[in-house]
Short mmCIF file of C-alpha atoms and ligand atoms in Angstrom, two decimals:
data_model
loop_
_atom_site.label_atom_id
_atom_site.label_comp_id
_atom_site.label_asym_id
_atom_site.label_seq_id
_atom_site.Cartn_x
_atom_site.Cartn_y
_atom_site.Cartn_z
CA UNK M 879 0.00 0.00 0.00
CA UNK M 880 1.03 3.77 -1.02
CA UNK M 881 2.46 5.27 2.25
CA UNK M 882 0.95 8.62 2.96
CA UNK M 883 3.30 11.93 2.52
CA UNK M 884 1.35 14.26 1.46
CA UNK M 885 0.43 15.38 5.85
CA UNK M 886 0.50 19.08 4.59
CA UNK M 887 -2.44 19.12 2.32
CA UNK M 888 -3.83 16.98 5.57
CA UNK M 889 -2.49 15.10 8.56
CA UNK M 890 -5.14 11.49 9.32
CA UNK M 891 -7.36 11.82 11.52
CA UNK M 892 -5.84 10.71 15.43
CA UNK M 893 -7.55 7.43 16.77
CA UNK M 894 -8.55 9.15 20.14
CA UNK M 895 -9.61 12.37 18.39
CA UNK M 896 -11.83 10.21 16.13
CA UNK M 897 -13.09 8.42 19.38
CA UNK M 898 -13.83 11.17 20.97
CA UNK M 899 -15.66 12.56 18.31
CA UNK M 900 -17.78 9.40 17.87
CA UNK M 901 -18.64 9.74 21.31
CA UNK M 902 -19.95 13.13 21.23
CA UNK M 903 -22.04 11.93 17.79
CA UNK M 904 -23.57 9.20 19.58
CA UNK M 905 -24.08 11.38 23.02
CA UNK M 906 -24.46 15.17 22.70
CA UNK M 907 -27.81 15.90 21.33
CA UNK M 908 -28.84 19.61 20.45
CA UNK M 909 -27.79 22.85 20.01
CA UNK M 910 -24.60 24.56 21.71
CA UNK M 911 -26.45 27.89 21.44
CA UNK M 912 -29.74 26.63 23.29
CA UNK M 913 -30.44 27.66 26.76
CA UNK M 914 -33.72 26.26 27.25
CA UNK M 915 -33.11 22.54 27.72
CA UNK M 916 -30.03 20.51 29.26
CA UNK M 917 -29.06 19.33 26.22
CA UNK M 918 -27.89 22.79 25.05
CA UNK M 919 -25.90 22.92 28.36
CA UNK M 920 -24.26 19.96 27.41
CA UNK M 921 -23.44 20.73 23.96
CA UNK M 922 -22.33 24.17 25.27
CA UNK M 923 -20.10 21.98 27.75
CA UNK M 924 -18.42 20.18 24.90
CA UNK M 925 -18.09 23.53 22.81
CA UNK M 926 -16.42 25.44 26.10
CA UNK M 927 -14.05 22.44 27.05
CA UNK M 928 -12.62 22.82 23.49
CA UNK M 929 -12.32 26.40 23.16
CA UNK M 930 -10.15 25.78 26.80
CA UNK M 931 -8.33 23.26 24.98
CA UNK M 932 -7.20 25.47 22.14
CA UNK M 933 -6.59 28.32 24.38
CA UNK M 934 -4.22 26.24 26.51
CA UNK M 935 -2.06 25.12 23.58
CA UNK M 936 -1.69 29.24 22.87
CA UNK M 937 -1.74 30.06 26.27
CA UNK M 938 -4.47 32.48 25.81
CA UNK M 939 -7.44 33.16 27.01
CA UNK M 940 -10.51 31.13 26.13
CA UNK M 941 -12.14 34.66 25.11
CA UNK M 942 -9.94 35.12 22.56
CA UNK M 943 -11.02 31.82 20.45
CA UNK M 944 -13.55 31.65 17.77
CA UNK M 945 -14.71 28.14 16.10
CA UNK M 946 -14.47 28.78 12.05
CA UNK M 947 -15.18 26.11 9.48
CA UNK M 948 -11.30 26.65 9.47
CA UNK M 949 -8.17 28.74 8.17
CA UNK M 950 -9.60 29.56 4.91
CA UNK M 951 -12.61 30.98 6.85
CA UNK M 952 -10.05 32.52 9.59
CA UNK M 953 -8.28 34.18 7.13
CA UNK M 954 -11.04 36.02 5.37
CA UNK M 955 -12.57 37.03 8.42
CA UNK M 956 -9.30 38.21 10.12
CA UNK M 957 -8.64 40.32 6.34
CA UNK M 958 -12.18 41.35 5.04
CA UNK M 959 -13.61 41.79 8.68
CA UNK M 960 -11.34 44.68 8.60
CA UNK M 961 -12.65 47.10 5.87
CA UNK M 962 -15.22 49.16 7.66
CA UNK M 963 -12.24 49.69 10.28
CA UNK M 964 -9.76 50.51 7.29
CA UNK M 965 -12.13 52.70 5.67
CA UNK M 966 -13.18 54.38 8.58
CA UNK M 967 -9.66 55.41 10.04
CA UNK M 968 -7.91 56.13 6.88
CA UNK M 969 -6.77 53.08 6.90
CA UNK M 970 -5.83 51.86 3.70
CA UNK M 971 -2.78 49.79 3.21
CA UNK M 972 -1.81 46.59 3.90
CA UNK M 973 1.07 44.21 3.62
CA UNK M 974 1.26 40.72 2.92
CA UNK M 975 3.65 38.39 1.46
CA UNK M 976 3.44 36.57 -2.66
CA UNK M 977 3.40 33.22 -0.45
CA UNK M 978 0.66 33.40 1.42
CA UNK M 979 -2.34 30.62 0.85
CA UNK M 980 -4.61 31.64 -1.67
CA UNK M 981 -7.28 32.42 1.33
CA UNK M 982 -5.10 35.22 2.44
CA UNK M 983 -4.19 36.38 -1.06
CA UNK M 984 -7.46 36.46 -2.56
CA UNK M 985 -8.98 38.11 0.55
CA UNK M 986 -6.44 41.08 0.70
CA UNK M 987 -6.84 40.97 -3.31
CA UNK M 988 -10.89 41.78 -2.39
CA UNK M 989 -9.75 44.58 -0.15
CA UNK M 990 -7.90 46.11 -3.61
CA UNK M 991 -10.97 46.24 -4.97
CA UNK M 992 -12.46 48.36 -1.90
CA UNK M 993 -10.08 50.49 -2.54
CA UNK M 994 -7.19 49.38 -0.61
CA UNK M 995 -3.46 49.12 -1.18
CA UNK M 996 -1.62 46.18 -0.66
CA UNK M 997 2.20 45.04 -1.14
CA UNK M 998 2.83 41.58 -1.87
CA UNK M 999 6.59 41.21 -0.37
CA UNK M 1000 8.61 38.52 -2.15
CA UNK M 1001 10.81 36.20 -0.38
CA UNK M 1002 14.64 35.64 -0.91
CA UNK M 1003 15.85 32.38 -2.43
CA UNK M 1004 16.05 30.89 1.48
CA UNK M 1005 12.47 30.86 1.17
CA UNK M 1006 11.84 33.63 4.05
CA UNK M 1007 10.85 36.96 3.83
CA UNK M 1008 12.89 39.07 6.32
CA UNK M 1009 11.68 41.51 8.89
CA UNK M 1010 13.38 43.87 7.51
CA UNK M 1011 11.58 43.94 4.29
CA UNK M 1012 8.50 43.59 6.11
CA UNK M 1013 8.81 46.63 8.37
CA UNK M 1014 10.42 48.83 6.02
CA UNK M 1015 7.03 48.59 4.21
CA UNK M 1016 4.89 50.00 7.29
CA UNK M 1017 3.82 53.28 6.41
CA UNK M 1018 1.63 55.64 8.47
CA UNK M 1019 -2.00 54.55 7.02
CA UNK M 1020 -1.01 50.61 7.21
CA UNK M 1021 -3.85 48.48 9.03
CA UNK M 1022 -2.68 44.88 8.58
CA UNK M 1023 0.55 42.71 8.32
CA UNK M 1024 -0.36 39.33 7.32
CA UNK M 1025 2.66 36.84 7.39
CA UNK M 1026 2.00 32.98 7.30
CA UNK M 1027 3.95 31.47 10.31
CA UNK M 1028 5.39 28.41 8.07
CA UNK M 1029 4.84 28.03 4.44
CA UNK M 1030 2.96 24.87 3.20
CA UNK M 1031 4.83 24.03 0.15
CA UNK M 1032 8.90 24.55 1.34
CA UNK M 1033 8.50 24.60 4.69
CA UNK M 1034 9.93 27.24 5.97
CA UNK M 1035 9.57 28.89 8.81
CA UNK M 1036 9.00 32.76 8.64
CA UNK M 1037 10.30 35.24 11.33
CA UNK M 1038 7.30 36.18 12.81
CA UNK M 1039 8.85 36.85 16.23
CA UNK M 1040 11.19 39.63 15.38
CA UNK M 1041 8.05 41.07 13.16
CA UNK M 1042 5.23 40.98 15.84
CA UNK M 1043 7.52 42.85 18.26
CA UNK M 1044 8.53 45.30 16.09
CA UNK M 1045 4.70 45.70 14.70
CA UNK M 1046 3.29 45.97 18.51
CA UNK M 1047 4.95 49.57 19.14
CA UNK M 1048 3.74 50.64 15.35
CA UNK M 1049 0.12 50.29 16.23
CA UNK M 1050 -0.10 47.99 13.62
CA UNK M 1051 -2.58 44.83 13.22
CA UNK M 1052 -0.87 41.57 12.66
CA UNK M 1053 -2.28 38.62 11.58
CA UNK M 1054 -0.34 35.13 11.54
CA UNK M 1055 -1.86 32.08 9.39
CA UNK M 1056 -0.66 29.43 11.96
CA UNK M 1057 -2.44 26.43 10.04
CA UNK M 1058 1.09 24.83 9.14
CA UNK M 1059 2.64 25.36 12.75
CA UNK M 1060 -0.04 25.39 14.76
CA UNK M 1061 0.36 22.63 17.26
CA UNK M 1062 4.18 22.12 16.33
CA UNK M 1063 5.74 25.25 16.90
CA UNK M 1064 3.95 25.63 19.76
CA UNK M 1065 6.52 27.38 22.14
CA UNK M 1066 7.06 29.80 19.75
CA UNK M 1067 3.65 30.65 19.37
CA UNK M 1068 2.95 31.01 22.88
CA UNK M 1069 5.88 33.66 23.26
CA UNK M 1070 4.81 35.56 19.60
CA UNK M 1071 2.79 39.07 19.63
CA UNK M 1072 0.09 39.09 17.65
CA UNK M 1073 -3.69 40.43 16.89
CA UNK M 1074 -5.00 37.82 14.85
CA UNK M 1075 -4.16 34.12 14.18
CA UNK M 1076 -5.56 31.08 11.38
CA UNK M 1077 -5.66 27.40 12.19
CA UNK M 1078 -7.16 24.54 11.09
CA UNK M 1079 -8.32 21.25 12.93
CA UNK M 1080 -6.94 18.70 10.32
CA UNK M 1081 -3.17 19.62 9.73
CA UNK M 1082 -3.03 18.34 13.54
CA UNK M 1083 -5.07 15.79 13.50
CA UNK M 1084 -8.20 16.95 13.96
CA UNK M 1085 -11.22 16.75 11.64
CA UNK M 1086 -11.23 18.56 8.72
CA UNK M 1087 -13.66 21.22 8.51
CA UNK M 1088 -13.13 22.91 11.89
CA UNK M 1089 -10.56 25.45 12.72
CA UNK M 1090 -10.45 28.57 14.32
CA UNK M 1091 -9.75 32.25 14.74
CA UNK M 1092 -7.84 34.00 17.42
CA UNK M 1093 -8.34 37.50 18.20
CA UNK M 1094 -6.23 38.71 21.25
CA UNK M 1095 -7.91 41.28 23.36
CA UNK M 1096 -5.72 44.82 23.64
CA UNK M 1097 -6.81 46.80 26.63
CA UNK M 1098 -10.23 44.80 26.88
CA UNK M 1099 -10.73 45.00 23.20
CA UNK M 1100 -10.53 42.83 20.45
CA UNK M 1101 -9.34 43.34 17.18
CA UNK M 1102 -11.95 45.69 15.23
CA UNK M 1103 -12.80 42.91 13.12
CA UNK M 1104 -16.67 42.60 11.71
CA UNK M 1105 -17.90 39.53 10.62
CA UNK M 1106 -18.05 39.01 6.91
CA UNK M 1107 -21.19 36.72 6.98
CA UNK M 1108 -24.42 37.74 8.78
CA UNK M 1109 -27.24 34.98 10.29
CA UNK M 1110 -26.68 34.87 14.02
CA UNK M 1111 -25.24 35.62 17.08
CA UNK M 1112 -22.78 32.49 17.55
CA UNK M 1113 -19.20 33.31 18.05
CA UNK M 1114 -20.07 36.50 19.04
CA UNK M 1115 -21.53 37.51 15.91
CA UNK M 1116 -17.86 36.54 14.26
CA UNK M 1117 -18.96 33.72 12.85
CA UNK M 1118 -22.53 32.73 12.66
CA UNK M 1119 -24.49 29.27 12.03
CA UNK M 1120 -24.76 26.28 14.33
CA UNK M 1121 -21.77 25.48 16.02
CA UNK M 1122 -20.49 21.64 15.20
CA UNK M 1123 -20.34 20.45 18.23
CA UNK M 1124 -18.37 17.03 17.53
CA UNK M 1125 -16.13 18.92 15.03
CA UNK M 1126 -14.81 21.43 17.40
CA UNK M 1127 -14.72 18.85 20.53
CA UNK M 1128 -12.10 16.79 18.15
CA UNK M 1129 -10.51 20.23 17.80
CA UNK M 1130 -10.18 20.33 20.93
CA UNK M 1131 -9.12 16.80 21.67
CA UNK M 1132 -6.38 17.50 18.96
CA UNK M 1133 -5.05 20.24 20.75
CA UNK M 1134 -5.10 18.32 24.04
CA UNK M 1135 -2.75 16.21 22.88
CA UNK M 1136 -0.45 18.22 20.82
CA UNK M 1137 0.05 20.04 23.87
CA UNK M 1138 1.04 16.91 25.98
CA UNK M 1139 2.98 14.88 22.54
CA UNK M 1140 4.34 17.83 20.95
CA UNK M 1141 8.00 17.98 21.86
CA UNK M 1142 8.21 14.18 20.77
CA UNK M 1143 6.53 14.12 17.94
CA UNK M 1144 8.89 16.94 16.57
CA UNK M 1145 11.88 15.08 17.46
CA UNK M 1146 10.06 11.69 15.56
CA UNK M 1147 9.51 13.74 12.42
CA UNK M 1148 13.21 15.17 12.66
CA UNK M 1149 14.16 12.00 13.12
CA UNK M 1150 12.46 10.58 9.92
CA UNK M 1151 14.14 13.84 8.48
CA UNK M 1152 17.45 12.67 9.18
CA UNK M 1153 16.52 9.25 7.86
CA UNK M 1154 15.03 10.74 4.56
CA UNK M 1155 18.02 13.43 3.93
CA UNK M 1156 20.57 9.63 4.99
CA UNK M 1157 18.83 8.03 1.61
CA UNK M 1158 19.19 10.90 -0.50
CA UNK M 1159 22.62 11.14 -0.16
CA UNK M 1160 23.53 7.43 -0.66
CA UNK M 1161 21.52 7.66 -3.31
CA UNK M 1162 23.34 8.93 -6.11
CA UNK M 1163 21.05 11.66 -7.56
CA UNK M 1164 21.82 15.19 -7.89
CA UNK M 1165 18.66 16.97 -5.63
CA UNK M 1166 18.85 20.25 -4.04
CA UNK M 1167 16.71 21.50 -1.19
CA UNK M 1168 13.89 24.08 -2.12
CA UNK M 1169 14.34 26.68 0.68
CA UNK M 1170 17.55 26.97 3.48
CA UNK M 1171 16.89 23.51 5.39
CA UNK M 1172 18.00 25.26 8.65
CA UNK M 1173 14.87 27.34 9.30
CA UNK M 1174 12.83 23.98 7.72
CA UNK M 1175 9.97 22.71 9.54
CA UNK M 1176 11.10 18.74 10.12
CA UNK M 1177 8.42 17.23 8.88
CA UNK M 1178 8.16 19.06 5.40
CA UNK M 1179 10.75 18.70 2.56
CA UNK M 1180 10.80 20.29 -1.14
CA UNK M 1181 12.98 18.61 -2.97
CA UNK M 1182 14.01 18.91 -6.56
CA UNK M 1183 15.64 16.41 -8.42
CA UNK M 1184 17.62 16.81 -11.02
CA UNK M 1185 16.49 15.54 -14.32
CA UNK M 1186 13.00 13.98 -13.04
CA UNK M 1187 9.81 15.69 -13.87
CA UNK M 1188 8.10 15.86 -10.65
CA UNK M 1189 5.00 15.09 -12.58
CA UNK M 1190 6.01 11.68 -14.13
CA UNK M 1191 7.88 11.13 -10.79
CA UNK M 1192 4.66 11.54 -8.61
CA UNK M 1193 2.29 8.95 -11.23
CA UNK M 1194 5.38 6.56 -11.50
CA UNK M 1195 6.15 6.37 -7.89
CA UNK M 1196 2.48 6.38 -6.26
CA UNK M 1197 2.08 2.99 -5.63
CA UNK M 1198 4.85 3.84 -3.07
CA UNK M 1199 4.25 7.03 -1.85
CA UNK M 1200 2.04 9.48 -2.05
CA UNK M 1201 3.46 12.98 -2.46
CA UNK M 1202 2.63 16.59 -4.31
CA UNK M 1203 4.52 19.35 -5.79
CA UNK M 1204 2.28 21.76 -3.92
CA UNK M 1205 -0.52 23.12 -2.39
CA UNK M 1206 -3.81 20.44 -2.39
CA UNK M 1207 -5.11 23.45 -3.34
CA UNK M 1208 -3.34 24.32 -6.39
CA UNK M 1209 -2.67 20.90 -7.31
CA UNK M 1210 -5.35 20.54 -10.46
CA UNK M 1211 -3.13 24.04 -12.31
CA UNK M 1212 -0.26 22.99 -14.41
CA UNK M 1213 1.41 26.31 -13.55
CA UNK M 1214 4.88 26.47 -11.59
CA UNK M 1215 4.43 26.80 -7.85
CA UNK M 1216 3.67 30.49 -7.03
CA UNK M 1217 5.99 29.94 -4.14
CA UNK M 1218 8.66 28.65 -5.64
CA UNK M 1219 8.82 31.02 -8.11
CA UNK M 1220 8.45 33.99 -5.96
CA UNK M 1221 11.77 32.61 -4.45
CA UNK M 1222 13.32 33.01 -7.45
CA UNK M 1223 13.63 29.21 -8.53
CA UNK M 1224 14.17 28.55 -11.89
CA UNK M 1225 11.26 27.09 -13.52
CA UNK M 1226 13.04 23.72 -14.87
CA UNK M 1227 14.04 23.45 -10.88
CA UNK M 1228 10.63 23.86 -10.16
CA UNK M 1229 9.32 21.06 -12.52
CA UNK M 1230 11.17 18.64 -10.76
CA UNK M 1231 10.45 19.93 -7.53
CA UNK M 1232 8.07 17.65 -4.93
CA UNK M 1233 7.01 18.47 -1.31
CA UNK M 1234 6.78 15.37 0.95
CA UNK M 1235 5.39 15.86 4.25
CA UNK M 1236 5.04 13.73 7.20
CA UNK M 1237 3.62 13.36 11.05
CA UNK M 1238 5.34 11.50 14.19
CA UNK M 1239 2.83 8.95 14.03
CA UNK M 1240 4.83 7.28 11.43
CA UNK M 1241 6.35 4.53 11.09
CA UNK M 1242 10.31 5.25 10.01
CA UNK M 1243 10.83 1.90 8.48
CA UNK M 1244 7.82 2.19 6.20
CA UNK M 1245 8.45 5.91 5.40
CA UNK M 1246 12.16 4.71 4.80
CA UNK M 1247 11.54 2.00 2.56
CA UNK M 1248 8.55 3.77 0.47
CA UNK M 1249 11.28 6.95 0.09
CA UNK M 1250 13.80 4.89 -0.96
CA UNK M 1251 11.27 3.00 -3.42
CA UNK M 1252 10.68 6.26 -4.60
CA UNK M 1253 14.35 7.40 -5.42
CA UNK M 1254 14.66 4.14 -7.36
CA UNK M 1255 11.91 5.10 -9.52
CA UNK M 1256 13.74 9.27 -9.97
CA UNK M 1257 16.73 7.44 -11.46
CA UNK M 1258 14.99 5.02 -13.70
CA UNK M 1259 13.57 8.41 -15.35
CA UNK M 1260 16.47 11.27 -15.33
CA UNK M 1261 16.76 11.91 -19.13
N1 LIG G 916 -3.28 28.41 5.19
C1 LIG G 916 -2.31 27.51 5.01
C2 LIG G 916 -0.88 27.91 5.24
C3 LIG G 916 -2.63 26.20 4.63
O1 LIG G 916 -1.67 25.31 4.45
C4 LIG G 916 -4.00 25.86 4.44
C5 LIG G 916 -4.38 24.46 4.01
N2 LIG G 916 -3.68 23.96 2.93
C6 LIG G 916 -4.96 26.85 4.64
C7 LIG G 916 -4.57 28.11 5.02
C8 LIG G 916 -6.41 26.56 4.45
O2 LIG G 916 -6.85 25.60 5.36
P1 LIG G 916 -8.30 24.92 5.16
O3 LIG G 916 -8.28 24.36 3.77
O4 LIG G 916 -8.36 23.89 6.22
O5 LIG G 916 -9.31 25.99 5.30
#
């Protein structure tokens, strides 16, 4: 059977988190946002637990959490909530980087059409965009950084620290899409400052179709972000429509034990890292890292090469593994990763470019021997 490597389009569901969740199917009748009837208390019980759960793993306050159907969601809310503020202040500009998802870059591409300006800041060819280039873009009337904490397709980790800390004395929103560290990274985004954060249930192991958005309270005040969908009162009005109860309580199962296994799973998937990176080099092939490996996330690598279409690699090879060159997202366009080209990869590099992606639940022998099936079936097609 084809061994799963594809954990950053999304991770399997966890055993417990699926138990769980079968549990509150079976068990938790109603509505979280009725207060007529026990079982609306006990929903609500479920609902609050999570939103504990997830605030735990940020070590913030449960306040500051609001269920979403998940980062897309977070991220147009967190952008397009914004406008009436924007507009209202004088507001107009905001910056961003050319490697965000597409739910951050279409959303502040909406805003353009409101009448707002926005910079898309390039990376350099380590695959990070540097806090320098960031805050030399703040200007007076700027409302909104948004800078992904990792990138999905290379990997790499973005210096979010240095920018939050900078962006806190500027009086300047900033928004972090977390879904790709969220539950790794977690120290780091305990210690980071920011307004506004993205995440998603299922990169974690969590069901898919949950998520959240964070808004951290300044002064007793949250973010002035409106919702961008109207129907009801849940989430505060942030988000309306019935909260899925079983949904967010595997959210919050998911964080629950990230927050206990994370340390250990990171060293597993550096680990398997180590094991992977081992293979290449015994290999034989010529391959080159998409992206400076030392601010890589360890359980992502993008990988070109040399010589093998990552197309004909990925059909040839799937009986293996199962890989992508790219975002889940992007995958059914022919064109050349919009990351990898903003990092100024050539676009023959980029053709034979994959991203494999893996969790600690592994195991290292299978992941080992599907890799290494894989590289068998590169050199059988360099031309
Ligand atoms: N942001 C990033 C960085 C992602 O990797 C993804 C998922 N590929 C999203 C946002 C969107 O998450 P979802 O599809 O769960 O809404």
């Amino acid at each position: 059977m084809s061994v799963y490597l594809d954990f950053n389009s999304s991770a399997p569901i966890d055993r417990r988190v699926l138990d769980y969740m079968i549990d509150i199917y079976k068990n938790t009748v109603g509505n979280a946002d009725s207060r007529t009837h026990d079982f609306g208390d006990n929903a609500r019980k479920v609902v609050e637990n999570a939103r504990s759960q997830v605030a735990r793993l940020l070590d913030i306050n449960k306040d500051e959490v609001f269920f979403t159907s998940g980062a897309t969601e977070s991220n147009n809310i967190a952008i397009q909530g914004l406008k009436e503020y924007g507009l209202k202040e004088g507001k107009k500009h905001i910056i961003t980087t050319s490697i965000e998802h597409k739910a951050v870059l279409e959303s502040v591409k909406a805003m353009e059409k409101d009448g707002f300006e926005v910079n898309f800041l390039d990376p350099d060819f380590s695959g990070r965009v540097s806090a320098k280039t960031v805050l030399d873009a703040v200007r007076d009337d700027t409302l909104l950084v948004s800078v992904m904490h990792v990138n999905n397709e290379s990997g790499i980790i973005q210096p979010i620290q240095e920018i939050g800390n900078a962006l806190e004395e500027k009086r300047v929103l900033f928004h972090i899409d977390a879904t790709q560290s969220f539950g790794k990274l977690v120290d780091e985004l305990q210690t980071v400052k920011y307004n506004m954060l993205s995440m998603s249930a299922h990169k974690i192991g969590g069901p898919q179709g949950v998520g959240a958005l964070v808004l951290r309270k300044h002064r007793y005040k949250l973010p002035p972000v409106k919702p961008i969908m109207y129907g009801g009162q849940q989430e505060h009005g942030i988000r309306p429509g019935t909260i899925p109860v079983a949904l967010v309580g595997g959210l919050g199962k998911a964080c629950e034990i990230a927050q206990i296994e994370h340390k250990q799973n990171q060293d597993k998937c550096r680990k398997i890292k180590n094991v992977l990176v081992g293979e290449l080099k015994d290999s034989g092939l010529k391959y080159r890292f998409n992206g400076d490996q030392n601010y890589c996330i360890p359980s992502t690598m993008n990988l070109c090469i040399d010589g093998v279409s990552s197309e004909a690699l990925m059909i040839s090879s799937k009986q293996y593994c199962s890989v992508s060159n790219g975002s889940a997202c992007n995958s059914n366009s022919y064109k050349p990763s919009y990351v990898l080209t903003a990092m100024g990869i050539p676009e023959e590099q980029i053709n034979n470019s994959i991203r494999i992606s893996w969790g600690a639940e592994e195991s290292i022998d299978e992941i080992s021997s599907s890799f290494n099936n894989l590289l068998q079936v590169a050199k059988d097609l360099i031309w």
